Structure formats: C-alpha cells, structure tokens
Amino acid sequence: MNRAREMFVDVAAPCVVALLFLTGWEWIVRAQNIPPYILPGPILIAQTLWTDGPSLMNSLWVTLRTTLAALASATVLGLALAVALAQSRLIERSLYPYLVILQVTPIVSIAPLIIIWVNDVFLSLLVCAWLVAFFPIVANTTLGLNSIDRGHGDLFRLYRASRWQRLMHLRLPTALPYFLAGVRISGGLALIGAVVAEFVAGSGGAESGLAFRILEAGYRLQIPRLFAALLLLSLAGILIHAVLGFITRRILRGWHESAVSDGR
Amino acid sequence: MSTLLRLDGVGKRFANGTQALDGIDLAVAPGEFVSLVGPSGCGKSTLLRLVSGLDNPSTGTIAWDGGEPGQSDIGFVFQDATLLPWATLFDNVYLPLKLGGVSRAAARPRIEEALVLVGLADAAKLLPREASGGMRMRVSIARALVTRPKILLLDEPFAALDEITRFKLNDDLLRLWRDQNWTVLFVTHSVFESVYLSTRVVVMSPGPGRITADAPIRFMDPRNADLRTSSDFATLCREVSAHLARAMAA
C-alpha cells in the first residue's frame, strides 16, 4: 500500500509539474501573441512532431547509431585500456597525462581536424563521440581496479593467486560497479559527442542526424521543428540513461550497496 | 615431542621503524590448540601474518616440519570474514580450491563437506550480504578448512560478534578441532576465550612484542558451559590474567 502510494507520487508529482509548466508556456505564448518563429507553444510543437515525425525519426536513428557505436567502442576500448593501465604503475603514469589532455581538450576544437583526417562521415562522427565518451570509463575502471579490499588482497596472496587469477577473480569484480558507473556517464557523453560532431560536420542529405536538422531548422526559422528535434534528442538521452541504469541495477543486484533495495 | 612449526628468534621491524616483534621463540606440536593473548599492539596479529607467509620476518627463522608449506597447507581466518560480496557462500568456500586449480565439479564434495562442518549446508546459494555476521564468520572458517590445511590460523575471528554467537562459535570450533585433529594458532584479547579453547596459552607483551608466559591448560573434555562457571576455570583465568597484567606493566 505504502509502496504503491510512493510510486504514484514518484510518477504523479513530476507530471503535475510538467502540466503546470506546459500550460503556463502555452498561456504566455497566446496571451502575449508571441510569433512561432520566436517561441512556439507546446501544442504547436506537438503538432509539428506529429507531422515532421517520420523525417525526424530517420535523423534520430542516424544520431543514435553514432551514439551507440561510440558508447560500445568506448566501453570495450575503455575497459581494455583500464586493464592495461592497471598492470603497472609505470604504464599508468606514462599514459595517464595524455588521456587527461585528450579529455580536457574541447571536442569542438579538434572535431574539424578529425573530420578532415577521416574520410568516412560516419567514422569521423564516431571518433569524435568516442573521444568524449571513453575517458569516464577508463578513469572509473582504473580507480575500481586499484580499489581492492586489503583483506581480499591478503586472501589471494595467501592462496598464491597468479596475476591473471587476481585480475579475473578479484580486481575485475571489484571494479565492476565503478566500470558500470563510468558507462552510465559515458552514455550521456556519447550523445553529446555525436551531436557536437554533427554540428561541426554539418553534412546534409539523407544521412544527416538530428543535430543537423536542428541547425537546418534554425536557418530556415522553422522554430517549431527545431523544438521538435530538440525534444527527440532529450528523449533519446533519457532513454539511454534509463536503460543503462536498469542494466546496472540488474547486474549489481544482491551484492552491491548501490543496487540493493531497502526492503531486504 | 615432534613439532610442526618452530620459530627461532623471530623479530619484525616495519619500514617506518616500529619494532613489532622481538626474539620470539615458539614451537607448536601437531594437534595443539595454542592461543596468543595480549594487549593490542603486542604484535600477535603480526606474528600470525609471519607464520602465514603474508609477511617476512626481519630477523630469525620460521621452520616447518616437512619443508615449506604449500598452497593449501595454511588456513587463515581474518578478523573480518573477508568474503567476496559478489560470490555466493558456496563460491566463497570454493575460492581457495579454485585458486589452486581444482575444478568446480571436483571441488564440490569438499565444499559441501566444509559447509556441513560449519552448519551451513542449506545456505550455500546465499550471497554474503544476505547472511548474518555469525554466518559470514562460519563461511570464513569453512573457506579456511576446505583445503584441509596443516595448520589453522585465526586472528580474533569472533571479536566483532555478540557474546551468544561467540560462545556458540567457540563450541563449534572446539568440536571441529577435536573431531578433525587440527593444529590451531588462535589470536585473541579475551582471557576467558583463550582458557576455554586452548591446550596452551601464550601471553605476549607490547613494545616490542615478546612472549612473557607460556601456560598449558589441562582440562578434561568435553569442555562446555559448565566449565565456564567452574572454580578450576576461574583459577586458570586468574593466573593468565595475572600474567597479562605483568606483561602490560613490563
């Protein structure tokens, strides 16, 4: 009973806020007679989303494809790099500064270079998005690999575990929650990276993503369409976040503090 | 009398200059239950780590009957249960065998046997956080037993448990020791626990850690709750406490 009520509040309260916000927005637009090319009302945006939906969905898929490919490659390469870094202090110390430099250099400033160097459009966007997304996974997983419990370390030493056994049965499982947290951060960043890269690349045609649609709609003063594209982009981000959160909780369920429900 | 383990003039100085142990001579015979008692900082845990091979002595030698111990010859129960939180209780007990290269199928009977010994046959599939503190400690003991070690080292294993659970585990440990004919080295700061469990109590003093008394405990089996309230038990506890008081004054 209490639990059901709590869930109802969790869903209902944000919905009420959204309803109030949208109503207020629509009311101001109508009362002040604001033209749609300055600020369209939510009803007009919904209509535009309905009519322009099919063409925008195509672009959404293009952006999502880049995002997911970047996230997947960031996950695989990030994990591999973290394991390599964790093999010795020397490797970590020699490489880590360059990873930081790569991370702090704004992607907008190196995206034009990457787009020139990499011939294929999809590949160049992928590289940009990957550059933004992979660092949190490397940083988090490296931290996790180095966070083994001292007692566990003694235990593995007592039973003369090999380097490989230590990695597989102790360090990687210990790093799993850190790694998953990194993947969750990277999910959002991969989308941002893909969008930024699309902005810079600015390629038109059938293969253009949502970011280009936003630019295009802005140039043409199709502001309702711009808002519709923006809405789709936000929804995609929320979806990625929710799915990764769900996967994280499923994997860590039962043993990690972050994923154990209070009921137990 | 044959010895399983002999320490000669063992000392340990840490990198920061602290002299944790100095001139420790100790011989342990097979089948003995030796308790190391002393105030905190007397180096009793360090001594256990030296015996286990987790640390090396700075001076002196540690000699084993029949050569250096192998991968499965030493069982160690730490102060915390140190279970892997992501593995079931079964897999936690399996760990020493897994690290020793024993397949899961081949290890299964021994794991089940160890879980039965500590009374947890039905809890094998639980995860550590679903188990109580006492259960986790039992799993930790089962994990130390599963390799059938020559010697079992216990470092204040029950210090964090409530008294009722501790008494229960004390009795279980005694029963296992009697049935299985182990050699046990048990670190504790409780005089009562040491007198109740051991065949021999070794008292240590701090700064640097030294052995100041070595007293045999000769009680008839079975040891049980009646013993805890007997006058013989009280006398022995008083003696060991007096040794301890002298050790702390020294």
PDB file of C-alpha atoms in Angstrom, chain B residues 34-213:
ATOM      1  CA  VAL B  34      47.623 -22.538  21.019  1.00  0.00           C
ATOM      2  CA  SER B  35      46.124 -19.183  21.968  1.00  0.00           C
ATOM      3  CA  LEU B  36      48.127 -15.978  21.711  1.00  0.00           C
ATOM      4  CA  VAL B  37      46.829 -13.459  24.243  1.00  0.00           C
ATOM      5  CA  GLY B  38      47.994  -9.917  24.771  1.00  0.00           C
ATOM      6  CA  PRO B  39      47.022  -6.275  24.762  1.00  0.00           C
ATOM      7  CA  SER B  40      46.553  -4.526  21.436  1.00  0.00           C
ATOM      8  CA  GLY B  41      49.826  -3.588  19.825  1.00  0.00           C
ATOM      9  CA  CYS B  42      51.742  -6.584  21.213  1.00  0.00           C
ATOM     10  CA  GLY B  43      52.273  -7.934  17.700  1.00  0.00           C
ATOM     11  CA  LYS B  44      50.117 -11.052  17.950  1.00  0.00           C
ATOM     12  CA  SER B  45      48.437 -10.391  14.604  1.00  0.00           C
ATOM     13  CA  THR B  46      51.823  -9.644  13.065  1.00  0.00           C
ATOM     14  CA  LEU B  47      53.090 -12.977  14.402  1.00  0.00           C
ATOM     15  CA  LEU B  48      50.212 -14.741  12.660  1.00  0.00           C
ATOM     16  CA  ARG B  49      50.986 -12.946   9.400  1.00  0.00           C
ATOM     17  CA  LEU B  50      54.625 -14.053   9.633  1.00  0.00           C
ATOM     18  CA  VAL B  51      53.594 -17.661  10.210  1.00  0.00           C
ATOM     19  CA  SER B  52      51.189 -17.489   7.246  1.00  0.00           C
ATOM     20  CA  GLY B  53      53.876 -16.109   4.963  1.00  0.00           C
ATOM     21  CA  LEU B  54      51.939 -12.900   4.232  1.00  0.00           C
ATOM     22  CA  ASP B  55      54.880 -11.013   5.769  1.00  0.00           C
ATOM     23  CA  ASN B  56      58.520 -11.991   6.170  1.00  0.00           C
ATOM     24  CA  PRO B  57      60.380 -11.776   9.480  1.00  0.00           C
ATOM     25  CA  SER B  58      63.183  -9.177   9.701  1.00  0.00           C
ATOM     26  CA  THR B  59      65.256 -11.489  11.914  1.00  0.00           C
ATOM     27  CA  GLY B  60      65.141 -15.132  12.966  1.00  0.00           C
ATOM     28  CA  THR B  61      63.716 -18.167  11.214  1.00  0.00           C
ATOM     29  CA  ILE B  62      60.404 -19.937  10.863  1.00  0.00           C
ATOM     30  CA  ALA B  63      60.903 -23.641  10.201  1.00  0.00           C
ATOM     31  CA  TRP B  64      58.238 -26.155   9.210  1.00  0.00           C
ATOM     32  CA  ASP B  65      58.318 -29.875   9.762  1.00  0.00           C
ATOM     33  CA  GLY B  66      58.440 -31.398   6.291  1.00  0.00           C
ATOM     34  CA  GLY B  67      59.578 -28.293   4.437  1.00  0.00           C
ATOM     35  CA  GLU B  68      57.930 -25.070   3.320  1.00  0.00           C
ATOM     36  CA  PRO B  69      54.119 -25.149   3.409  1.00  0.00           C
ATOM     37  CA  GLY B  70      52.324 -25.468   0.068  1.00  0.00           C
ATOM     38  CA  GLN B  71      49.437 -23.509  -1.425  1.00  0.00           C
ATOM     39  CA  SER B  72      46.824 -25.404   0.587  1.00  0.00           C
ATOM     40  CA  ASP B  73      48.690 -26.028   3.855  1.00  0.00           C
ATOM     41  CA  ILE B  74      47.657 -22.896   5.751  1.00  0.00           C
ATOM     42  CA  GLY B  75      44.114 -21.853   6.584  1.00  0.00           C
ATOM     43  CA  PHE B  76      43.678 -18.263   7.747  1.00  0.00           C
ATOM     44  CA  VAL B  77      40.557 -16.773   9.310  1.00  0.00           C
ATOM     45  CA  PHE B  78      40.895 -12.993   9.379  1.00  0.00           C
ATOM     46  CA  GLN B  79      39.293 -10.540  11.806  1.00  0.00           C
ATOM     47  CA  ASP B  80      36.674  -9.740   9.194  1.00  0.00           C
ATOM     48  CA  ALA B  81      35.003 -12.506   7.233  1.00  0.00           C
ATOM     49  CA  THR B  82      36.576 -11.016   4.026  1.00  0.00           C
ATOM     50  CA  LEU B  83      34.041 -12.782   1.811  1.00  0.00           C
ATOM     51  CA  LEU B  84      33.783 -11.747  -1.820  1.00  0.00           C
ATOM     52  CA  PRO B  85      30.457  -9.868  -1.885  1.00  0.00           C
ATOM     53  CA  TRP B  86      29.624 -10.840  -5.471  1.00  0.00           C
ATOM     54  CA  ALA B  87      30.044 -14.590  -4.932  1.00  0.00           C
ATOM     55  CA  THR B  88      27.626 -16.985  -3.228  1.00  0.00           C
ATOM     56  CA  LEU B  89      28.654 -18.596   0.049  1.00  0.00           C
ATOM     57  CA  PHE B  90      29.389 -21.767  -1.939  1.00  0.00           C
ATOM     58  CA  ASP B  91      31.698 -19.919  -4.325  1.00  0.00           C
ATOM     59  CA  ASN B  92      33.390 -18.164  -1.426  1.00  0.00           C
ATOM     60  CA  VAL B  93      34.279 -21.518   0.087  1.00  0.00           C
ATOM     61  CA  TYR B  94      35.363 -22.729  -3.354  1.00  0.00           C
ATOM     62  CA  LEU B  95      37.846 -19.844  -3.770  1.00  0.00           C
ATOM     63  CA  PRO B  96      40.993 -21.464  -2.243  1.00  0.00           C
ATOM     64  CA  LEU B  97      40.465 -24.598  -4.333  1.00  0.00           C
ATOM     65  CA  LYS B  98      39.744 -22.542  -7.452  1.00  0.00           C
ATOM     66  CA  LEU B  99      42.986 -20.606  -6.965  1.00  0.00           C
ATOM     67  CA  GLY B 100      44.715 -23.966  -6.514  1.00  0.00           C
ATOM     68  CA  GLY B 101      43.419 -25.127  -9.892  1.00  0.00           C
ATOM     69  CA  VAL B 102      40.750 -27.575  -8.689  1.00  0.00           C
ATOM     70  CA  SER B 103      37.722 -27.760 -10.992  1.00  0.00           C
ATOM     71  CA  ARG B 104      34.314 -26.865  -9.608  1.00  0.00           C
ATOM     72  CA  ALA B 105      32.990 -30.371 -10.124  1.00  0.00           C
ATOM     73  CA  ALA B 106      35.957 -31.967  -8.370  1.00  0.00           C
ATOM     74  CA  ALA B 107      35.743 -29.454  -5.517  1.00  0.00           C
ATOM     75  CA  ARG B 108      32.000 -29.803  -4.920  1.00  0.00           C
ATOM     76  CA  PRO B 109      32.094 -32.681  -2.377  1.00  0.00           C
ATOM     77  CA  ARG B 110      34.785 -30.942  -0.328  1.00  0.00           C
ATOM     78  CA  ILE B 111      32.934 -27.621  -0.368  1.00  0.00           C
ATOM     79  CA  GLU B 112      29.717 -29.305   0.717  1.00  0.00           C
ATOM     80  CA  GLU B 113      31.580 -31.155   3.452  1.00  0.00           C
ATOM     81  CA  ALA B 114      33.108 -27.907   4.722  1.00  0.00           C
ATOM     82  CA  LEU B 115      29.706 -26.177   4.703  1.00  0.00           C
ATOM     83  CA  VAL B 116      28.195 -29.090   6.640  1.00  0.00           C
ATOM     84  CA  LEU B 117      31.012 -28.882   9.207  1.00  0.00           C
ATOM     85  CA  VAL B 118      30.144 -25.267   9.984  1.00  0.00           C
ATOM     86  CA  GLY B 119      26.405 -25.955   9.850  1.00  0.00           C
ATOM     87  CA  LEU B 120      25.606 -24.019   6.688  1.00  0.00           C
ATOM     88  CA  ALA B 121      24.680 -26.794   4.246  1.00  0.00           C
ATOM     89  CA  ASP B 122      21.368 -25.107   3.406  1.00  0.00           C
ATOM     90  CA  ALA B 123      22.755 -21.609   2.907  1.00  0.00           C
ATOM     91  CA  ALA B 124      25.166 -22.353   0.054  1.00  0.00           C
ATOM     92  CA  LYS B 125      23.290 -20.251  -2.502  1.00  0.00           C
ATOM     93  CA  LEU B 126      23.020 -17.084  -0.404  1.00  0.00           C
ATOM     94  CA  LEU B 127      25.101 -14.020  -1.091  1.00  0.00           C
ATOM     95  CA  PRO B 128      27.217 -12.705   1.813  1.00  0.00           C
ATOM     96  CA  ARG B 129      25.022  -9.696   2.463  1.00  0.00           C
ATOM     97  CA  GLU B 130      22.009 -11.969   2.866  1.00  0.00           C
ATOM     98  CA  ALA B 131      23.816 -13.800   5.683  1.00  0.00           C
ATOM     99  CA  SER B 132      24.203 -12.699   9.328  1.00  0.00           C
ATOM    100  CA  GLY B 133      27.559 -11.749  10.854  1.00  0.00           C
ATOM    101  CA  GLY B 134      27.825 -15.136  12.568  1.00  0.00           C
ATOM    102  CA  MET B 135      27.042 -16.985   9.331  1.00  0.00           C
ATOM    103  CA  ARG B 136      29.646 -14.969   7.436  1.00  0.00           C
ATOM    104  CA  MET B 137      32.266 -15.913  10.030  1.00  0.00           C
ATOM    105  CA  ARG B 138      31.282 -19.585   9.703  1.00  0.00           C
ATOM    106  CA  VAL B 139      31.727 -19.326   5.931  1.00  0.00           C
ATOM    107  CA  SER B 140      35.119 -17.773   6.517  1.00  0.00           C
ATOM    108  CA  ILE B 141      36.032 -20.767   8.703  1.00  0.00           C
ATOM    109  CA  ALA B 142      34.686 -23.202   6.098  1.00  0.00           C
ATOM    110  CA  ARG B 143      36.814 -21.466   3.477  1.00  0.00           C
ATOM    111  CA  ALA B 144      39.902 -21.906   5.672  1.00  0.00           C
ATOM    112  CA  LEU B 145      39.069 -25.593   6.210  1.00  0.00           C
ATOM    113  CA  VAL B 146      38.269 -26.558   2.670  1.00  0.00           C
ATOM    114  CA  THR B 147      41.896 -27.102   1.636  1.00  0.00           C
ATOM    115  CA  ARG B 148      42.440 -29.381   4.691  1.00  0.00           C
ATOM    116  CA  PRO B 149      45.345 -27.254   5.926  1.00  0.00           C
ATOM    117  CA  LYS B 150      48.114 -28.470   8.219  1.00  0.00           C
ATOM    118  CA  ILE B 151      47.524 -25.508  10.474  1.00  0.00           C
ATOM    119  CA  LEU B 152      44.622 -23.168  11.047  1.00  0.00           C
ATOM    120  CA  LEU B 153      45.396 -19.541  11.924  1.00  0.00           C
ATOM    121  CA  LEU B 154      42.629 -17.449  13.469  1.00  0.00           C
ATOM    122  CA  ASP B 155      43.084 -13.711  14.067  1.00  0.00           C
ATOM    123  CA  GLU B 156      40.480 -12.558  16.615  1.00  0.00           C
ATOM    124  CA  PRO B 157      37.782 -14.105  14.434  1.00  0.00           C
ATOM    125  CA  PHE B 158      34.906 -13.600  16.839  1.00  0.00           C
ATOM    126  CA  ALA B 159      35.789 -10.150  18.209  1.00  0.00           C
ATOM    127  CA  ALA B 160      33.049  -8.389  16.266  1.00  0.00           C
ATOM    128  CA  LEU B 161      30.274 -10.837  17.192  1.00  0.00           C
ATOM    129  CA  ASP B 162      27.822 -10.704  20.084  1.00  0.00           C
ATOM    130  CA  GLU B 163      28.535 -12.896  23.116  1.00  0.00           C
ATOM    131  CA  ILE B 164      25.885 -15.554  22.442  1.00  0.00           C
ATOM    132  CA  THR B 165      27.075 -16.068  18.859  1.00  0.00           C
ATOM    133  CA  ARG B 166      30.671 -16.056  20.084  1.00  0.00           C
ATOM    134  CA  PHE B 167      30.036 -18.805  22.675  1.00  0.00           C
ATOM    135  CA  LYS B 168      28.263 -20.874  20.031  1.00  0.00           C
ATOM    136  CA  LEU B 169      31.123 -20.494  17.564  1.00  0.00           C
ATOM    137  CA  ASN B 170      33.657 -21.257  20.327  1.00  0.00           C
ATOM    138  CA  ASP B 171      31.915 -24.576  20.957  1.00  0.00           C
ATOM    139  CA  ASP B 172      31.704 -25.317  17.239  1.00  0.00           C
ATOM    140  CA  LEU B 173      35.386 -24.564  16.831  1.00  0.00           C
ATOM    141  CA  LEU B 174      36.265 -26.865  19.748  1.00  0.00           C
ATOM    142  CA  ARG B 175      34.143 -29.665  18.308  1.00  0.00           C
ATOM    143  CA  LEU B 176      35.770 -29.303  14.889  1.00  0.00           C
ATOM    144  CA  TRP B 177      39.247 -29.230  16.391  1.00  0.00           C
ATOM    145  CA  ARG B 178      38.581 -32.382  18.438  1.00  0.00           C
ATOM    146  CA  ASP B 179      36.987 -34.264  15.524  1.00  0.00           C
ATOM    147  CA  GLN B 180      39.446 -33.234  12.840  1.00  0.00           C
ATOM    148  CA  ASN B 181      42.678 -33.314  14.822  1.00  0.00           C
ATOM    149  CA  TRP B 182      43.944 -29.948  13.652  1.00  0.00           C
ATOM    150  CA  THR B 183      46.692 -27.687  14.807  1.00  0.00           C
ATOM    151  CA  VAL B 184      45.352 -24.253  15.662  1.00  0.00           C
ATOM    152  CA  LEU B 185      47.016 -20.916  16.344  1.00  0.00           C
ATOM    153  CA  PHE B 186      44.391 -18.573  17.762  1.00  0.00           C
ATOM    154  CA  VAL B 187      44.864 -14.862  18.432  1.00  0.00           C
ATOM    155  CA  THR B 188      42.518 -13.238  20.925  1.00  0.00           C
ATOM    156  CA  HIS B 189      42.432 -10.481  23.521  1.00  0.00           C
ATOM    157  CA  SER B 190      39.942 -12.392  25.665  1.00  0.00           C
ATOM    158  CA  VAL B 191      41.459 -14.341  28.550  1.00  0.00           C
ATOM    159  CA  PHE B 192      38.255 -16.366  29.004  1.00  0.00           C
ATOM    160  CA  GLU B 193      38.140 -17.350  25.363  1.00  0.00           C
ATOM    161  CA  SER B 194      41.784 -18.421  25.361  1.00  0.00           C
ATOM    162  CA  VAL B 195      41.474 -20.533  28.522  1.00  0.00           C
ATOM    163  CA  TYR B 196      38.230 -22.101  27.341  1.00  0.00           C
ATOM    164  CA  LEU B 197      39.527 -23.125  23.926  1.00  0.00           C
ATOM    165  CA  SER B 198      43.213 -23.879  24.204  1.00  0.00           C
ATOM    166  CA  THR B 199      45.577 -26.597  25.230  1.00  0.00           C
ATOM    167  CA  ARG B 200      48.162 -23.871  25.747  1.00  0.00           C
ATOM    168  CA  VAL B 201      48.024 -20.122  26.295  1.00  0.00           C
ATOM    169  CA  VAL B 202      50.913 -17.903  25.233  1.00  0.00           C
ATOM    170  CA  VAL B 203      50.904 -14.414  26.784  1.00  0.00           C
ATOM    171  CA  MET B 204      52.581 -11.555  24.933  1.00  0.00           C
ATOM    172  CA  SER B 205      53.628  -8.052  25.976  1.00  0.00           C
ATOM    173  CA  PRO B 206      53.919  -4.971  23.795  1.00  0.00           C
ATOM    174  CA  GLY B 207      56.702  -2.606  22.795  1.00  0.00           C
ATOM    175  CA  PRO B 208      58.298  -4.653  21.165  1.00  0.00           C
ATOM    176  CA  GLY B 209      56.151  -7.783  21.188  1.00  0.00           C
ATOM    177  CA  ARG B 210      57.661 -10.594  23.243  1.00  0.00           C
ATOM    178  CA  ILE B 211      56.428 -13.799  24.811  1.00  0.00           C
ATOM    179  CA  THR B 212      56.210 -13.391  28.591  1.00  0.00           C
ATOM    180  CA  ALA B 213      54.372 -16.541  29.643  1.00  0.00           C
TER     181      ALA B 213
END
